[in-house]
Short mmCIF file of C-alpha atoms in Angstrom, two decimals:
data_model
loop_
_atom_site.label_atom_id
_atom_site.label_comp_id
_atom_site.label_asym_id
_atom_site.label_seq_id
_atom_site.Cartn_x
_atom_site.Cartn_y
_atom_site.Cartn_z
CA UNK A 1 -37.30 -36.30 33.89
CA UNK A 2 -33.99 -37.30 32.30
CA UNK A 3 -35.14 -35.80 28.99
CA UNK A 4 -36.05 -32.50 30.70
CA UNK A 5 -32.67 -32.33 32.45
CA UNK A 6 -30.86 -33.08 29.18
CA UNK A 7 -32.82 -30.32 27.43
CA UNK A 8 -32.00 -27.78 30.15
CA UNK A 9 -28.30 -28.70 29.98
CA UNK A 10 -28.32 -28.31 26.20
CA UNK A 11 -29.87 -24.84 26.50
CA UNK A 12 -27.28 -23.82 29.10
CA UNK A 13 -24.40 -25.06 26.92
CA UNK A 14 -25.75 -23.15 23.90
CA UNK A 15 -26.04 -20.05 26.07
CA UNK A 16 -22.38 -20.35 27.00
CA UNK A 17 -21.10 -21.12 23.48
CA UNK A 18 -23.15 -18.56 21.53
CA UNK A 19 -21.64 -15.39 23.08
CA UNK A 20 -18.10 -16.75 22.57
CA UNK A 21 -18.81 -17.43 18.90
CA UNK A 22 -20.25 -13.94 18.48
CA UNK A 23 -17.21 -12.27 20.03
CA UNK A 24 -14.85 -14.27 17.82
CA UNK A 25 -16.80 -13.25 14.72
CA UNK A 26 -16.63 -9.59 15.68
CA UNK A 27 -12.89 -9.61 16.41
CA UNK A 28 -11.78 -11.87 13.55
CA UNK A 29 -10.93 -9.02 11.18
CA UNK A 30 -10.99 -5.24 11.32
CA UNK A 31 -11.78 -3.58 8.01
CA UNK A 32 -10.85 -0.07 6.89
CA UNK A 33 -12.57 1.25 3.80
CA UNK A 34 -11.25 3.75 1.24
CA UNK A 35 -12.40 4.88 -2.18
CA UNK A 36 -10.85 6.11 -5.42
CA UNK A 37 -13.77 7.25 -7.57
CA UNK A 38 -15.75 4.05 -8.35
CA UNK A 39 -13.10 1.77 -6.81
CA UNK A 40 -13.62 0.59 -3.24
CA UNK A 41 -10.65 -0.61 -1.19
CA UNK A 42 -11.08 -2.74 1.94
CA UNK A 43 -8.06 -3.30 4.20
CA UNK A 44 -8.10 -6.09 6.78
CA UNK A 45 -6.06 -6.26 9.99
CA UNK A 46 -3.30 -8.21 8.21
CA UNK A 47 -2.78 -5.53 5.57
CA UNK A 48 -4.48 -7.42 2.74
CA UNK A 49 -6.35 -5.19 0.29
CA UNK A 50 -9.56 -6.10 -1.54
CA UNK A 51 -10.17 -3.79 -4.50
CA UNK A 52 -13.58 -3.83 -6.17
CA UNK A 53 -14.92 -1.82 -9.10
CA UNK A 54 -18.49 -0.71 -8.41
CA UNK A 55 -19.13 -0.29 -12.15
CA UNK A 56 -17.67 -3.48 -13.67
CA UNK A 57 -17.96 -5.73 -10.62
CA UNK A 58 -14.30 -6.75 -10.99
CA UNK A 59 -12.45 -7.72 -7.79
CA UNK A 60 -8.74 -8.13 -7.04
CA UNK A 61 -7.04 -9.01 -3.75
CA UNK A 62 -3.52 -7.71 -3.02
CA UNK A 63 -1.79 -9.69 -0.26
CA UNK A 64 1.40 -7.96 0.85
CA UNK A 65 4.25 -10.03 2.29
CA UNK A 66 6.74 -7.16 2.67
CA UNK A 67 7.92 -4.03 0.82
CA UNK A 68 9.34 -6.14 -2.02
CA UNK A 69 6.89 -9.04 -2.32
CA UNK A 70 3.13 -9.51 -2.71
CA UNK A 71 0.55 -11.62 -4.51
CA UNK A 72 -2.50 -10.73 -6.58
CA UNK A 73 -5.64 -12.86 -6.60
CA UNK A 74 -7.57 -12.05 -9.75
CA UNK A 75 -11.32 -12.09 -10.37
CA UNK A 76 -11.13 -15.60 -11.85
CA UNK A 77 -9.09 -16.98 -8.93
CA UNK A 78 -5.71 -16.81 -10.68
CA UNK A 79 -2.79 -15.99 -8.37
CA UNK A 80 -0.02 -13.70 -9.64
CA UNK A 81 3.26 -13.09 -7.81
CA UNK A 82 4.43 -9.48 -7.50
CA UNK A 83 8.01 -8.44 -6.71
CA UNK A 84 10.19 -5.34 -6.61
CA UNK A 85 13.93 -5.30 -7.34
CA UNK A 86 16.63 -3.11 -5.77
CA UNK A 87 16.15 -0.25 -8.26
CA UNK A 88 12.36 -0.15 -8.03
CA UNK A 89 11.22 -2.20 -11.03
CA UNK A 90 7.90 -3.98 -10.39
CA UNK A 91 7.44 -7.50 -11.78
CA UNK A 92 4.33 -9.69 -12.13
CA UNK A 93 5.14 -13.40 -12.45
CA UNK A 94 8.76 -12.40 -13.21
CA UNK A 95 7.72 -10.18 -16.12
CA UNK A 96 8.52 -6.46 -15.95
CA UNK A 97 5.26 -4.57 -15.38
CA UNK A 98 6.32 -1.14 -14.07
CA UNK A 99 9.88 -0.13 -15.04
CA UNK A 100 11.91 2.21 -12.93
CA UNK A 101 12.66 5.28 -15.09
CA UNK A 102 16.10 5.38 -16.74
CA UNK A 103 18.51 7.50 -14.70
CA UNK A 104 16.21 7.30 -11.71
CA UNK A 105 18.93 7.53 -9.06
CA UNK A 106 20.68 10.77 -8.14
CA UNK A 107 23.38 11.02 -5.49
CA UNK A 108 23.63 14.83 -5.43
CA UNK A 109 23.24 16.07 -1.88
CA UNK A 110 20.14 18.32 -1.52
CA UNK A 111 20.93 21.90 -0.50
CA UNK A 112 18.94 21.58 2.73
CA UNK A 113 21.31 18.81 3.82
CA UNK A 114 24.33 21.04 3.13
CA UNK A 115 23.00 23.95 5.16
CA UNK A 116 22.39 22.27 8.48
CA UNK A 117 23.80 19.49 10.59
CA UNK A 118 21.36 16.62 11.00
CA UNK A 119 21.17 13.10 12.39
CA UNK A 120 20.03 12.13 8.89
CA UNK A 121 22.71 11.34 6.31
CA UNK A 122 21.63 11.82 2.69
CA UNK A 123 21.80 8.60 0.68
CA UNK A 124 20.17 9.11 -2.73
CA UNK A 125 17.20 10.50 -4.66
CA UNK A 126 15.05 8.20 -6.77
CA UNK A 127 12.51 9.09 -9.43
CA UNK A 128 9.68 6.93 -10.69
CA UNK A 129 6.20 7.13 -12.19
CA UNK A 130 2.99 5.33 -11.25
CA UNK A 131 -0.40 5.25 -12.96
CA UNK A 132 -3.57 6.63 -11.40
CA UNK A 133 -5.79 5.04 -14.06
CA UNK A 134 -6.32 1.61 -15.64
CA UNK A 135 -7.83 -1.66 -14.44
CA UNK A 136 -7.76 -2.97 -10.89
CA UNK A 137 -4.43 -4.72 -11.40
CA UNK A 138 -2.85 -1.40 -12.44
CA UNK A 139 -4.31 0.37 -9.40
CA UNK A 140 -3.20 -2.46 -7.08
CA UNK A 141 0.34 -2.31 -8.47
CA UNK A 142 0.30 1.47 -8.05
CA UNK A 143 -0.60 1.05 -4.37
CA UNK A 144 2.16 -1.55 -3.93
CA UNK A 145 4.75 0.70 -5.61
CA UNK A 146 4.03 3.57 -3.20
CA UNK A 147 3.83 1.67 0.09
CA UNK A 148 7.55 1.62 0.99
CA UNK A 149 7.68 5.42 0.76
CA UNK A 150 4.22 6.43 2.01
CA UNK A 151 3.03 3.58 4.19
CA UNK A 152 -0.67 3.98 4.86
CA UNK A 153 -3.28 3.00 2.29
CA UNK A 154 -5.43 5.98 3.30
CA UNK A 155 -2.67 8.44 2.35
CA UNK A 156 -1.90 6.66 -0.94
CA UNK A 157 -5.59 6.51 -1.91
CA UNK A 158 -5.91 10.22 -1.13
CA UNK A 159 -2.89 11.08 -3.30
CA UNK A 160 -4.21 9.03 -6.24
CA UNK A 161 -7.68 10.57 -5.89
CA UNK A 162 -6.21 14.09 -5.88
CA UNK A 163 -4.21 13.30 -9.03
CA UNK A 164 -7.38 11.99 -10.70
CA UNK A 165 -9.23 15.15 -9.73
CA UNK A 166 -6.48 17.09 -11.50
CA UNK A 167 -6.93 14.86 -14.59
CA UNK A 168 -3.40 13.52 -14.13
CA UNK A 169 -3.22 9.92 -15.45
CA UNK A 170 0.28 9.51 -14.00
CA UNK A 171 1.93 10.48 -10.72
CA UNK A 172 5.56 11.57 -11.03
CA UNK A 173 7.41 10.84 -7.81
CA UNK A 174 10.70 12.04 -6.33
CA UNK A 175 12.01 10.43 -3.14
CA UNK A 176 14.95 11.82 -1.14
CA UNK A 177 16.34 8.99 0.99
CA UNK A 178 18.32 9.36 4.22
CA UNK A 179 19.70 7.07 6.91
CA UNK A 180 21.16 7.47 10.38
CA UNK A 181 24.84 6.87 11.09
CA UNK A 182 24.31 3.25 12.09
CA UNK A 183 21.84 2.55 9.25
CA UNK A 184 19.21 1.50 11.81
CA UNK A 185 16.72 4.11 10.63
CA UNK A 186 15.82 5.29 7.14
CA UNK A 187 13.79 8.33 6.12
CA UNK A 188 11.88 8.76 2.85
CA UNK A 189 10.96 12.32 1.90
CA UNK A 190 8.53 11.84 -1.02
CA UNK A 191 7.18 14.45 -3.43
CA UNK A 192 4.23 13.63 -5.71
CA UNK A 193 3.71 15.69 -8.86
CA UNK A 194 0.98 15.77 -11.50
CA UNK A 195 3.32 16.69 -14.39
CA UNK A 196 6.44 15.10 -15.86
CA UNK A 197 8.59 18.18 -15.21
CA UNK A 198 7.79 17.72 -11.51
CA UNK A 199 6.77 21.32 -10.92
CA UNK A 200 3.10 20.84 -9.90
CA UNK A 201 3.22 19.36 -6.43
CA UNK A 202 0.25 17.23 -5.36
CA UNK A 203 1.53 16.18 -1.94
CA UNK A 204 4.66 15.73 0.14
CA UNK A 205 4.94 12.81 2.57
CA UNK A 206 7.77 11.97 4.98
CA UNK A 207 8.12 8.47 6.42
CA UNK A 208 10.70 7.11 8.86
CA UNK A 209 11.39 3.38 9.03
CA UNK A 210 13.33 1.28 11.52
CA UNK A 211 15.30 -1.46 9.76
CA UNK A 212 15.92 -3.66 12.81
#
C-alpha cells in the first residue's frame, strides 16, 4: 500500500511540475526572424542577433551592450569586442574596421530648419558608408553601425536588402542630427543612398531618442 501511495504522489508531483517547466520554456526567449538574401537573422528578447548563412553554414552572434559597444561570437567560438568612437569609427578588438569618412561632419544648418520654428535645434550632419555585402562579420558590423540612427533590425535588414536588389554593394548615409533645448531628446533624420553622390535615395528614416 505504501508503494502505491508513493507512486500516486510521484505522478501528482510530476503533473504539477511539468506544466510549469513547459511554460518557462515557451517564455524563455522570443525570437524575431529576418532575412537578407541567403542570410537569416534571429533576434532574441535581449536584442542579441544570430546571423547564419544558409549557403556556407557560417554563424555569427552579435551581442549588443549599447549604441557604442558590442561583442561578436564567431563560428569557431572566438569572441571579438566591437566599439564605436565619438566620430563614428567602428573598431574590432581595438583595430579600425569601418572608418568614418574624412570630413564626415557638417554644421551647416539645413534650409528646412531656417524656414520654420521648431522644438528641434539642429546640431550637425554626419556622413558615413556601410557595406551591404561581404561575410557575416561585415554584415553584423553593418547592422551595428546603423542601429543608433535606425533602431529596429527589421528596418535595417529591409534597407540592406533593397540596396542589394539595386546591386549597390555600399550604402551611403547622411544623418541630420537635432536635439531639444535641454538636450534630453535627440532626433536622427537618416537618408540612405545607393550611390556615392547621394542622389539615389533608398530610404529615409527618422528616429527620436530620449537620453535620460
